[in-house]
Short mmCIF file of C-alpha atoms in Angstrom, two decimals:
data_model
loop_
_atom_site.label_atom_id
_atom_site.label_comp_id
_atom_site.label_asym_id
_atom_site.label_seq_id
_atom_site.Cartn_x
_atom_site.Cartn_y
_atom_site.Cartn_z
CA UNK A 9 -122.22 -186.59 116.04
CA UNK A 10 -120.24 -189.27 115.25
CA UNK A 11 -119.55 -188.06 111.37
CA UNK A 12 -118.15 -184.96 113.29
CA UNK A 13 -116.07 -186.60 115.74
CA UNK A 14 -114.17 -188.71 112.92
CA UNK A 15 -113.63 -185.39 111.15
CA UNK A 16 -112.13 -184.08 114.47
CA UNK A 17 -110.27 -187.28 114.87
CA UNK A 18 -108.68 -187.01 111.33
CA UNK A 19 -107.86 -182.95 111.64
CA UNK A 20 -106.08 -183.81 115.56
CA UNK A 21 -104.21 -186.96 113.78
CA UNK A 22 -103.28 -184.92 110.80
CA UNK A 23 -102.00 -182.47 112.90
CA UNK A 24 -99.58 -185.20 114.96
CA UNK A 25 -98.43 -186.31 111.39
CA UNK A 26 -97.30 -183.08 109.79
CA UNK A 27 -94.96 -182.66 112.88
CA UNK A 28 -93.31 -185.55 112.12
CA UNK A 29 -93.08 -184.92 108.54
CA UNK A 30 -92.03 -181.32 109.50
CA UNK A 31 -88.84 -183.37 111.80
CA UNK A 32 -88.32 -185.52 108.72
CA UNK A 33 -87.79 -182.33 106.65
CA UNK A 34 -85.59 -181.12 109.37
CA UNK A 35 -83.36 -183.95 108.97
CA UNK A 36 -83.19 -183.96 105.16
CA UNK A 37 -85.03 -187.27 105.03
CA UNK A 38 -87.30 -185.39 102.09
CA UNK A 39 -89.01 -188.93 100.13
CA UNK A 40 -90.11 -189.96 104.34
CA UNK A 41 -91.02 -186.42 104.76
CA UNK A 42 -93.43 -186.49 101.65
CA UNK A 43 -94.55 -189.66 102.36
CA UNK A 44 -96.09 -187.98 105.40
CA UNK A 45 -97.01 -184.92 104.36
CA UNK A 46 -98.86 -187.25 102.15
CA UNK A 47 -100.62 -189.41 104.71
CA UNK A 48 -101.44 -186.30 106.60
CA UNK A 49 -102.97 -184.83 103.07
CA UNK A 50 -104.63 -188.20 103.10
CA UNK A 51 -106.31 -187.45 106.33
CA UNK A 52 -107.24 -183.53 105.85
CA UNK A 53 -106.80 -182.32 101.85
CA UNK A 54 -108.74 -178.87 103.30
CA UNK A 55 -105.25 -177.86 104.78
CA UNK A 56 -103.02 -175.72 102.64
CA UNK A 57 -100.16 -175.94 104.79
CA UNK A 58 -99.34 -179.56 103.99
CA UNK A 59 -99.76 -179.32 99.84
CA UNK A 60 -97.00 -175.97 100.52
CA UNK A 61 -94.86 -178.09 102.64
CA UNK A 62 -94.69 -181.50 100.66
CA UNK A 63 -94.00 -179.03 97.49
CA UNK A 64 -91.25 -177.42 99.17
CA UNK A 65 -90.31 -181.19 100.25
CA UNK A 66 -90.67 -182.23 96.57
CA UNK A 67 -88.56 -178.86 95.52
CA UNK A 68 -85.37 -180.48 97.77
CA UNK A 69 -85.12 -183.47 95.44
CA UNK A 70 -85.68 -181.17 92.17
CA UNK A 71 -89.31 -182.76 91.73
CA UNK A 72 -90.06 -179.42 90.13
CA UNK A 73 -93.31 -180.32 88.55
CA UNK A 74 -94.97 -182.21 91.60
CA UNK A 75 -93.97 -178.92 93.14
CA UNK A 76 -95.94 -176.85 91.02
CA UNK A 77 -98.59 -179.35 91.26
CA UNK A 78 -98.58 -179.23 95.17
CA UNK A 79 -98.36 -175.76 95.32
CA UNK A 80 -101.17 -174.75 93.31
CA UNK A 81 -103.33 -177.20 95.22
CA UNK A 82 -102.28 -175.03 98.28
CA UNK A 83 -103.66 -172.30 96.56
CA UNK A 84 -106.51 -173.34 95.46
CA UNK A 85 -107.20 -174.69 98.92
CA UNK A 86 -106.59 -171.20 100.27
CA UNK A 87 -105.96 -168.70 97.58
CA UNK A 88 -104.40 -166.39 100.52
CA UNK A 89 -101.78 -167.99 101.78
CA UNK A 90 -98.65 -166.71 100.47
CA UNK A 91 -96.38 -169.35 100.63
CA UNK A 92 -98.48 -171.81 98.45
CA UNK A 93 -97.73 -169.02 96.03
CA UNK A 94 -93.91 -168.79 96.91
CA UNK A 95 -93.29 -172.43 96.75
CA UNK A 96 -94.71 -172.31 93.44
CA UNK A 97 -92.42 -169.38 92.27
CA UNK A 98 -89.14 -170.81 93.67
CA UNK A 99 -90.01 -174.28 91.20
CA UNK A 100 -90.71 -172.08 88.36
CA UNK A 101 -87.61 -169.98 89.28
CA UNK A 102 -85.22 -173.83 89.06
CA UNK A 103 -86.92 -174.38 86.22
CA UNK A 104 -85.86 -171.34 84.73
CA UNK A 105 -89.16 -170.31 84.15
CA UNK A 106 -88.65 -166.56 85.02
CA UNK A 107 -92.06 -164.90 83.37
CA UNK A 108 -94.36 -167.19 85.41
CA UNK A 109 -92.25 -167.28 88.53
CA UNK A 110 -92.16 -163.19 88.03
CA UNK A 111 -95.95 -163.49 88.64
CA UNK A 112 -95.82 -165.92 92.04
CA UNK A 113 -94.00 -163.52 93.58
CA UNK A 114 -95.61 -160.55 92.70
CA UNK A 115 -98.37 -162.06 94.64
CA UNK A 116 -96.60 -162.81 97.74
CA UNK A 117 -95.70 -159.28 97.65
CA UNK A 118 -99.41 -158.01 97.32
CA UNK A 119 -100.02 -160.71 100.29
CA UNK A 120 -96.69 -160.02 102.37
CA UNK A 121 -95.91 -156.40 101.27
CA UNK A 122 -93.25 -156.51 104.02
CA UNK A 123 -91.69 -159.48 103.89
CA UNK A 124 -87.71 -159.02 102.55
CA UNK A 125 -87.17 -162.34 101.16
CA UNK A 126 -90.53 -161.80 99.38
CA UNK A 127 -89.57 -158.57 97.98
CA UNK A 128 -85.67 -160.07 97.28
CA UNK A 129 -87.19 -163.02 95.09
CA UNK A 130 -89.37 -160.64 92.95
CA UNK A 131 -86.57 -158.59 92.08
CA UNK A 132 -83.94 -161.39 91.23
CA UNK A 133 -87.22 -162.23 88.81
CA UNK A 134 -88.35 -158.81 88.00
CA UNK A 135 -84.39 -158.35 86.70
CA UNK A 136 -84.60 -161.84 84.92
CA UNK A 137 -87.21 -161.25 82.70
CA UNK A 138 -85.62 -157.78 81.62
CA UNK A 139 -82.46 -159.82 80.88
CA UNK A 140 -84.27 -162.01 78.76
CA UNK A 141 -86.66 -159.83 77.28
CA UNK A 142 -82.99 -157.90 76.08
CA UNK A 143 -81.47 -161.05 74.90
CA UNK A 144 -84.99 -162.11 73.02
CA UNK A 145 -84.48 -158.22 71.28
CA UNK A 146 -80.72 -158.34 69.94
CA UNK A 147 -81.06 -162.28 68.96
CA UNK A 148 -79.37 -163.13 65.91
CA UNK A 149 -81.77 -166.08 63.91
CA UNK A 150 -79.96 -169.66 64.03
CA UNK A 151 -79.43 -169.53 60.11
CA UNK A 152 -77.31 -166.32 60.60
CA UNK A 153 -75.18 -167.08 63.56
CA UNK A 154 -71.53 -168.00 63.59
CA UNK A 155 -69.95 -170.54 65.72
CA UNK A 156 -67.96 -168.67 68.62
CA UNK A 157 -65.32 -171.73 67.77
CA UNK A 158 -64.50 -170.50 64.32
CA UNK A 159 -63.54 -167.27 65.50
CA UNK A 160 -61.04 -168.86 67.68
CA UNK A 161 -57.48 -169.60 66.90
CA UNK A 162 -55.41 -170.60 69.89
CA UNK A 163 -52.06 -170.44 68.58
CA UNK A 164 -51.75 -166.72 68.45
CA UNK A 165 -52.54 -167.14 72.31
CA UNK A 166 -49.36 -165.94 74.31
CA UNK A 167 -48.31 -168.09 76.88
CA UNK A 168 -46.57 -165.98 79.92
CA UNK A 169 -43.38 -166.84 80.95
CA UNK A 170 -44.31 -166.73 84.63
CA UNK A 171 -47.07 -169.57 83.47
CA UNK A 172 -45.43 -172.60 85.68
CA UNK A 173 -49.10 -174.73 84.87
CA UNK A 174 -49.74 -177.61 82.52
CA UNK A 175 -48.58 -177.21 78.74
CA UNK A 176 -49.22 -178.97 75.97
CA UNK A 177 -46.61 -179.50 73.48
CA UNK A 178 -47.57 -179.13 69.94
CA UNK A 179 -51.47 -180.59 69.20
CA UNK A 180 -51.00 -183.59 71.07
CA UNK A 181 -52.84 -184.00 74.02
CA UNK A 182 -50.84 -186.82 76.32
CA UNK A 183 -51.35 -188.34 79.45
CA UNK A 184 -48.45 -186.89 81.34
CA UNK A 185 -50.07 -183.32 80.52
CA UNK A 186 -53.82 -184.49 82.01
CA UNK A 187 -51.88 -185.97 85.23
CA UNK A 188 -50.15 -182.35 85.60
CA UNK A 189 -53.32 -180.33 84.78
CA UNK A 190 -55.22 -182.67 87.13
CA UNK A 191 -52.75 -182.18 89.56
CA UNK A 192 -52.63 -178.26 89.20
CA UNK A 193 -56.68 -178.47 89.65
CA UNK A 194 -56.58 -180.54 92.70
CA UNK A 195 -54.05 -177.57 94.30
CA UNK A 196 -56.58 -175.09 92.73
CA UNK A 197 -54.58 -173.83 90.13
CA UNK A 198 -55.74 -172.86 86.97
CA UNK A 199 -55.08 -174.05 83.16
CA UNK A 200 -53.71 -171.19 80.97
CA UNK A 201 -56.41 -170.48 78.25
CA UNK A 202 -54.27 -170.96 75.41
CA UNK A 203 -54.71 -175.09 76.59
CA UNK A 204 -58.13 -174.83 77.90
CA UNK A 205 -59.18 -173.21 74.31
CA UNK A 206 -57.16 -176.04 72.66
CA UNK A 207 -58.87 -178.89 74.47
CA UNK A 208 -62.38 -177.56 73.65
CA UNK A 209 -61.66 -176.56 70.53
CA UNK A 210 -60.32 -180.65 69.78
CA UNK A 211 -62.64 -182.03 71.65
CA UNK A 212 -65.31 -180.14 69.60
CA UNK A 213 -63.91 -181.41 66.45
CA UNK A 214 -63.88 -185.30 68.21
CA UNK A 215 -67.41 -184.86 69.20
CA UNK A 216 -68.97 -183.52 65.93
CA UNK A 217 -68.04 -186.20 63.78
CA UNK A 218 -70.16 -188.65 66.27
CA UNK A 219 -73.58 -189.53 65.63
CA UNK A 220 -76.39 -189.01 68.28
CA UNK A 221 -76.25 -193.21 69.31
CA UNK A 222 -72.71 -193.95 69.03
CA UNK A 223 -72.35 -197.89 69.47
CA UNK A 224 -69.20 -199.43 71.21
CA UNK A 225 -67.99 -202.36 71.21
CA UNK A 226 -66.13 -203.97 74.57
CA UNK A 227 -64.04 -207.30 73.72
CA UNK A 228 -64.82 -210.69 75.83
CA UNK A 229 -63.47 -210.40 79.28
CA UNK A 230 -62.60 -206.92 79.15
CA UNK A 231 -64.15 -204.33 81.47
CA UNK A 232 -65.75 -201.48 80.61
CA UNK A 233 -66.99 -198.61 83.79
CA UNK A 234 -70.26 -196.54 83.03
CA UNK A 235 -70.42 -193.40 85.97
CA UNK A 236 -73.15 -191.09 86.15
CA UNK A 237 -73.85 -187.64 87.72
CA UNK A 238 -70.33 -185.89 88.27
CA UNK A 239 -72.22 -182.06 88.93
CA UNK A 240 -68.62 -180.51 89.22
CA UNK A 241 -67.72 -182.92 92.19
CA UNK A 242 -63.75 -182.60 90.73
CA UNK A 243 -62.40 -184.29 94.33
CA UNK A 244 -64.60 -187.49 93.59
CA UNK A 245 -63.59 -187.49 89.72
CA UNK A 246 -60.28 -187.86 91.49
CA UNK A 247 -61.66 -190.59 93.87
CA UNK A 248 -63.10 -192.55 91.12
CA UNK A 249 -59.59 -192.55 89.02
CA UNK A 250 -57.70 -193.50 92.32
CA UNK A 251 -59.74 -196.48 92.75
CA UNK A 252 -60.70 -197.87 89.33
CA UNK A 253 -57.48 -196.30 87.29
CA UNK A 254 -57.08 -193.46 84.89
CA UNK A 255 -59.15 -193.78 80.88
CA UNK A 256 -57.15 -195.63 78.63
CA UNK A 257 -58.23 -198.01 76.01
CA UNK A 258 -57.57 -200.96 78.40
CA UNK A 259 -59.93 -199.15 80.77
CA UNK A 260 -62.24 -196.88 78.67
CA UNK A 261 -65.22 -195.25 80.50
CA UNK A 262 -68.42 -193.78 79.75
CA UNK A 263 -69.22 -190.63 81.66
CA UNK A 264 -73.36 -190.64 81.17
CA UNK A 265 -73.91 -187.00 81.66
CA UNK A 266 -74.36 -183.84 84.20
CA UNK A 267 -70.95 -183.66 84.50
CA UNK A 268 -71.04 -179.62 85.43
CA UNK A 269 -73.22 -177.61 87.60
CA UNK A 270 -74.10 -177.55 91.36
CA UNK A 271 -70.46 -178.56 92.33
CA UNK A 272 -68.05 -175.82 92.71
CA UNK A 273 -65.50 -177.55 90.45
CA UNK A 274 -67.61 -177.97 87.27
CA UNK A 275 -64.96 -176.36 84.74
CA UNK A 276 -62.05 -178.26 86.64
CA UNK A 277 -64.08 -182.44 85.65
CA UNK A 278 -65.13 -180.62 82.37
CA UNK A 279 -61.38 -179.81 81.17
CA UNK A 280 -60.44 -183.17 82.56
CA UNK A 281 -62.94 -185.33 80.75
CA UNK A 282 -62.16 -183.51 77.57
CA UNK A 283 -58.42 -183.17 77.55
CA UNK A 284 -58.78 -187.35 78.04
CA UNK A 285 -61.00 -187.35 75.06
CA UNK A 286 -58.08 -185.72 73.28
CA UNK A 287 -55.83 -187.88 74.45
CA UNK A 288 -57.47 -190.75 73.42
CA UNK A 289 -61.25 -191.02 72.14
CA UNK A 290 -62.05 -194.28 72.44
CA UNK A 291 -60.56 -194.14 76.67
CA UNK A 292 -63.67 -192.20 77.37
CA UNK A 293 -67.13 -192.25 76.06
CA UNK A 294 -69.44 -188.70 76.55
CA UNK A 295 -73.21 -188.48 77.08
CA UNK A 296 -75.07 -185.24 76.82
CA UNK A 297 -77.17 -185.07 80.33
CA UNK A 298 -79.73 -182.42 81.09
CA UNK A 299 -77.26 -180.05 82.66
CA UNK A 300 -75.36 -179.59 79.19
CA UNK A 301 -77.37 -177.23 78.26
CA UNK A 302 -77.86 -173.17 78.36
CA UNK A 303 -80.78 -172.98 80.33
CA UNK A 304 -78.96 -175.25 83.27
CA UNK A 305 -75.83 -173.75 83.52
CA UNK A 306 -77.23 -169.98 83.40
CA UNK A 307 -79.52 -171.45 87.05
CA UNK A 308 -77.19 -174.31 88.26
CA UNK A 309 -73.61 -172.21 88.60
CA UNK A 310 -71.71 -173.54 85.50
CA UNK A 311 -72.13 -170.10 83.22
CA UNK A 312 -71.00 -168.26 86.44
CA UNK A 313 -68.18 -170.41 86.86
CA UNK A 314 -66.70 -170.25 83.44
CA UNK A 315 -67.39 -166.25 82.98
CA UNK A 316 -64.95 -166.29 86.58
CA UNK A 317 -62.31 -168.47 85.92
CA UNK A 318 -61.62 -168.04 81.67
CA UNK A 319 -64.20 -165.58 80.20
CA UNK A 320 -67.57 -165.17 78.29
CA UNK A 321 -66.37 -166.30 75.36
CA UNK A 322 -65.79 -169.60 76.74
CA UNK A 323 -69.42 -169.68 77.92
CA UNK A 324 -70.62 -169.61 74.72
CA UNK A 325 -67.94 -171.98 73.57
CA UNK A 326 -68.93 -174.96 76.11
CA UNK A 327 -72.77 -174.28 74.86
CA UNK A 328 -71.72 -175.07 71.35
CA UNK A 329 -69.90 -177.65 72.42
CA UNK A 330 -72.18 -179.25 74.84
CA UNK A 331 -74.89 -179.19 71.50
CA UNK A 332 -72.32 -181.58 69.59
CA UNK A 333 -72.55 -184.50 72.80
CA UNK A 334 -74.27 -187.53 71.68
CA UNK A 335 -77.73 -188.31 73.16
CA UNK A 336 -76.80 -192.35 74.00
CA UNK A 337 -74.89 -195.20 73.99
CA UNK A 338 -75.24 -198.58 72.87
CA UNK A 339 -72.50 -201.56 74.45
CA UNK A 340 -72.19 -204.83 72.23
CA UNK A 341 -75.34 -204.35 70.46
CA UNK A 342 -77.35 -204.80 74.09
CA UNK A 343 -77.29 -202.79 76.83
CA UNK A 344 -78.84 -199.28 76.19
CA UNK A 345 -77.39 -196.30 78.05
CA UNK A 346 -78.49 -192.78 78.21
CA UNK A 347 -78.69 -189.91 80.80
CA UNK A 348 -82.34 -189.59 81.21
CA UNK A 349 -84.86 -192.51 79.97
CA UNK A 350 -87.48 -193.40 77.80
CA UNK A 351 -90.14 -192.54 75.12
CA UNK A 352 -93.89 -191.12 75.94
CA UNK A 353 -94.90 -193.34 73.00
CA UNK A 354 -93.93 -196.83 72.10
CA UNK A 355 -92.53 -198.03 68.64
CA UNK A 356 -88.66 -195.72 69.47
CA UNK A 357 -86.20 -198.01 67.64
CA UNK A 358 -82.58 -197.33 67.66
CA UNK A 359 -82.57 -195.60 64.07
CA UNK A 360 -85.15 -192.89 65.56
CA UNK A 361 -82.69 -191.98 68.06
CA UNK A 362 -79.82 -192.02 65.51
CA UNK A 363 -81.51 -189.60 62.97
CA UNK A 364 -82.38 -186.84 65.86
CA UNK A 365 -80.38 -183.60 64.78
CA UNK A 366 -78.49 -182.99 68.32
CA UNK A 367 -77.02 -179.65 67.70
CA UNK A 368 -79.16 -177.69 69.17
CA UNK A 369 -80.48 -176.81 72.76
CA UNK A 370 -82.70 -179.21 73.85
CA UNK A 371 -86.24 -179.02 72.99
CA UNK A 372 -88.90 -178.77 75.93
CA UNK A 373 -90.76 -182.05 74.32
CA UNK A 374 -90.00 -185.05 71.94
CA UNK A 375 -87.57 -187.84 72.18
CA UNK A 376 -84.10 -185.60 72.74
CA UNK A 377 -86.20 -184.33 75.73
CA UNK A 378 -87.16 -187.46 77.00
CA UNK A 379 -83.43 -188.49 76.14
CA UNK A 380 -82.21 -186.33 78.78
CA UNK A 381 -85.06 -185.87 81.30
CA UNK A 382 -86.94 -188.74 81.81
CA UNK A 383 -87.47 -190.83 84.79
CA UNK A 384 -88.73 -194.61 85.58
CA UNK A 385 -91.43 -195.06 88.11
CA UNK A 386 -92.71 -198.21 89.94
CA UNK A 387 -96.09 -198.09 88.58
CA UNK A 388 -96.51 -199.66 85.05
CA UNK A 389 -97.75 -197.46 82.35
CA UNK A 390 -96.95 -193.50 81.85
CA UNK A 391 -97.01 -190.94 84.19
CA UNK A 392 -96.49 -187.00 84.38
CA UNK A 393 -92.42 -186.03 85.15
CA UNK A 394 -92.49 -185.25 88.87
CA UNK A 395 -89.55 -182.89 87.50
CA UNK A 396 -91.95 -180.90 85.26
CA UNK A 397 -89.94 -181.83 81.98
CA UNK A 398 -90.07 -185.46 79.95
CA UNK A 399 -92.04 -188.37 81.97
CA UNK A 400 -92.19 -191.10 84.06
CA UNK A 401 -92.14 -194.83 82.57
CA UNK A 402 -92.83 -198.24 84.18
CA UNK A 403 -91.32 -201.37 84.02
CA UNK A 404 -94.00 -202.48 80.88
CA UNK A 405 -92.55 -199.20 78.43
CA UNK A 406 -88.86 -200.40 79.65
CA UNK A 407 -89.36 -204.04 78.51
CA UNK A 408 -91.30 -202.98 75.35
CA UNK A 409 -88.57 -200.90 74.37
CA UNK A 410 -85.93 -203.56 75.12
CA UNK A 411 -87.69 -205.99 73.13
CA UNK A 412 -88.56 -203.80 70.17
CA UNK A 413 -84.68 -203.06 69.71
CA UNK A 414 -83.14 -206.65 70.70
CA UNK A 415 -81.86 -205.24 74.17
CA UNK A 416 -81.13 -206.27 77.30
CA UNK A 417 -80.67 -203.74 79.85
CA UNK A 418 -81.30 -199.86 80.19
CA UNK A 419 -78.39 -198.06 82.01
CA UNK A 420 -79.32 -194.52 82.92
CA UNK A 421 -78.57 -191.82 85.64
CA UNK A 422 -80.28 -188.49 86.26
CA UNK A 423 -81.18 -188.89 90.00
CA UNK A 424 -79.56 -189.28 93.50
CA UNK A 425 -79.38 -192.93 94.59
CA UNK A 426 -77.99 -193.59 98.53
CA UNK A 427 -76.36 -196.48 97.76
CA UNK A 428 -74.39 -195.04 94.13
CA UNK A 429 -77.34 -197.32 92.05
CA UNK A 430 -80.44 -198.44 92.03
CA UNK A 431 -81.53 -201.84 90.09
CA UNK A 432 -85.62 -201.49 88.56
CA UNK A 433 -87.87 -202.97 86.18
CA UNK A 434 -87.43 -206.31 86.97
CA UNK A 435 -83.83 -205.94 86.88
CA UNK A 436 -83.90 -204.69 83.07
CA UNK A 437 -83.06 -200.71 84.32
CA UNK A 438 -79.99 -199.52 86.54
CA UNK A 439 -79.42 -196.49 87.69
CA UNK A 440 -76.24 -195.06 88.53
CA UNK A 441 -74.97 -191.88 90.55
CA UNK A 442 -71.13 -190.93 90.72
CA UNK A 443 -71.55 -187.53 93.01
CA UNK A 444 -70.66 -189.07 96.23
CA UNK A 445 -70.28 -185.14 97.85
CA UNK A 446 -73.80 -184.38 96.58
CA UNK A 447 -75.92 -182.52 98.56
CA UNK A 448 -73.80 -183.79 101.81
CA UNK A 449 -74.45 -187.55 101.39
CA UNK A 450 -71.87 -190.40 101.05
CA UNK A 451 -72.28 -193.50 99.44
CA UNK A 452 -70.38 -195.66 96.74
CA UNK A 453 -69.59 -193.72 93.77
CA UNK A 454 -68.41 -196.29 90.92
CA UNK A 455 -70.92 -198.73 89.31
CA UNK A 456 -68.58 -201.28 86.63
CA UNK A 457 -70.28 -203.38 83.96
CA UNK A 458 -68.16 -206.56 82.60
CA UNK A 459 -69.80 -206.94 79.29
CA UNK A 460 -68.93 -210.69 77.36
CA UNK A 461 -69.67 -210.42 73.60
CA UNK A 462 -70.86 -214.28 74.12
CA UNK A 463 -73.61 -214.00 76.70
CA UNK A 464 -76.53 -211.97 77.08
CA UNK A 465 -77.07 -210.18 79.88
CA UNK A 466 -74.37 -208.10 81.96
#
């Protein structure tokens, strides 16, 4: 009787727990709402309702593979409930996995042969996997196909006379044509092709004669700003050059990835960052984040975006171009910065991550996928990406890493932090976010490192 009565106990307090989760979700507060969905998991794993709603909690902060994880749990829990099934098909669906997503939702339509978003989801899949099924059929192998860029030549582009936008005299891009294009963009005008093809088409040149860890060097007492995650957020690119000045090589940058997708202003920060990297390359400093890539921009908004305002051509452009961004960053010979993280094995020195051939899409595994994907976690050791792609590392794989290469810090982005960044691993790993407009939330925006040649440490 007693046994019984605890189990009763634990199903009533479960219960009280998942309604506060559920008023956590409500509110957005998604890491407390997991937290107890968790404890209430904790209390009653026999429940399928609280493994669907901590994945679709998990889902909210792109923690795509503890979704999946969560999800399947629900399902195995209760193999007919339907939405342990559709929360598992809408993380396959962000993660652009169409084919196994395609068969989630064909089971919530066997389960829920009425429901309309059911039935909506399975065709946006059904029509996904035909489309890539097509583009599988008329591929052209990678040793036969020609660069989109080579079959551009901008100068026979016509400039209209009505055109009243930026122009750029000549091949030289200067700083009084990125205030006026900036300026145009920030009254939602448009840049005439002819300048957005020349930017791209220079900054493709710049970027290709890179290597994958470019090293830079910032003088005693001068500054030097790293920003993370722009996601098309053109208003606070603005916000960040209003309060910590405009690139130049007095104040050079280092933008450290995701610059597009999500925000509704992704080509608008892309054009900008380039034509500044025309203007002068060693102002601003590019990293290749996870959201450079096909796969991203064809879920996340950018491909849409670009096919809108210029054309498909330049889709295919910014993917070639995106392929020739360098994977990391090394300042004075010390601090280590990259988009994503670290290694799933130990023993990565500096000249492993300089000999990776970047011009390509990113692979699903190895170290240009960890590059861009990988997260830290407070536990030491390894762990399985809660994202579904790379890993998770603790503070023992940061220091190892650090002391294998003679470093001193690890500078990455890749995730939302309230507060802008986020300092880890015993101090040794900061993370930095620059979207302050993301997904509704304020917070500071600009993180600034003052790097002297003569001391370690930042």
């Amino acid at each position: 009787m007693p046994i019984m009565e605890n189990h009763n106990s634990n199903v009533s307090r479960a219960e009280e727990i998942k309604v506060l989760a559920n008023e956590a979700f409500k509110a957005h507060k998604y890491a407390q709402a997991i937290d107890l969905y968790t404890q209430a998991i904790q209390l009653n794993g026999q429940n399928a309702v609280y493994w669907a709603n901590r994945a679709f909690a998990h889902t909210k902060l792109e923690e795509y593979g503890s979704a999946i994880q969560d999800a399947t749990t629900a399902i195995e829990v209760d193999p007919k409930y339907s939405k342990g099934y559709y929360r598992r098909g809408a993380a396959h669906l962000a993660m652009g996995k169409f084919k196994e997503a395609l068969k989630d939702f064909q089971q919530v339509k066997k389960l829920c042969p009425n429901d309309p978003d059911a039935s909506k989801k399975l065709k946006e899949c059904e029509k996904a996997v035909m489309k890539l099924k097509f583009e599988e059929a008329i591929s052209v192998p990678e040793s036969e196909r020609r660069s989109v860029a080579d079959s551009i030549d901008f100068h026979t582009i016509e400039v209209e006379p009505q055109y009243t936008g930026a122009r750029i005299e000549g091949d030289v891009v200067t700083l009084d044509f990125v205030k006026k294009m900036m300026e145009d963009f920030k009254n939602q005008k448009y840049l005439h092709k002819r300048y957005a093809f020349q930017i791209v088409l220079q900054t493709r040149e710049l970027l290709q004669a890179l290597p994958s860890l470019v090293d830079i060097n910032v003088p005693n007492g001068s500054r030097f700003t790293v920003c993370g995650d722009v996601h098309g957020q053109f208003y606070d690119l603005l916000n960040i050059f209003e309060l910590n000045g405009l690139p130049s090589e007095e104040n050079p940058y280092l933008f450290n990835g995701d610059f597009v997708d999500r925000g509704s202003f992704s080509l608008e920060v892309i054009l900008t960052l380039f034509a500044f990297k025309c203007m002068s390359p060693s102002a601003i400093y590019l990293a290749r984040g996870n959201h450079e890539s096909k796969s991203m921009n064809k879920i996340y908004g950018f491909e849409g975006e670009v096919r809108s305002k210029l054309s498909e051509t330049f889709v295919e452009l910014f993917a070639e171009v995106f392929c020739c961004l360098p994977l990391a960053h090394v300042i004075n010979e010390k601090v280590f910065v990259v988009h994503g993280g670290l290694f799933s094995v130990d023993g990565v020195k500096l000249s492993d991550i300089r000999a990776i051939d970047r011009f390509c899409e990113p692979p699903e595994e190895g170290l240009m996928c960890e590059l861009l994907w990988s997260d830290p976690q407070p536990s030491l050791g390894r762990g399985p990406s809660k994202r579904g792609v790379g890993l998770s590392f603790g503070a023992d794989v940061t220091k190892r890493f650090l002391q294998d290469n003679n470093l001193d810090l690890v500078v990455r982005s890749h995730e939302v932090k309230d507060e802008g960044y986020e300092i880890e691993h015993d101090g040794k790993l900061i993370t930095v976010f620059s979207a302050p407009n993301y997904c509704d939330q304020a917070f500071r925006s600009l993180l600034k490192f003052s790097f002297d040649v003569n001391q370690k440490g930042t």
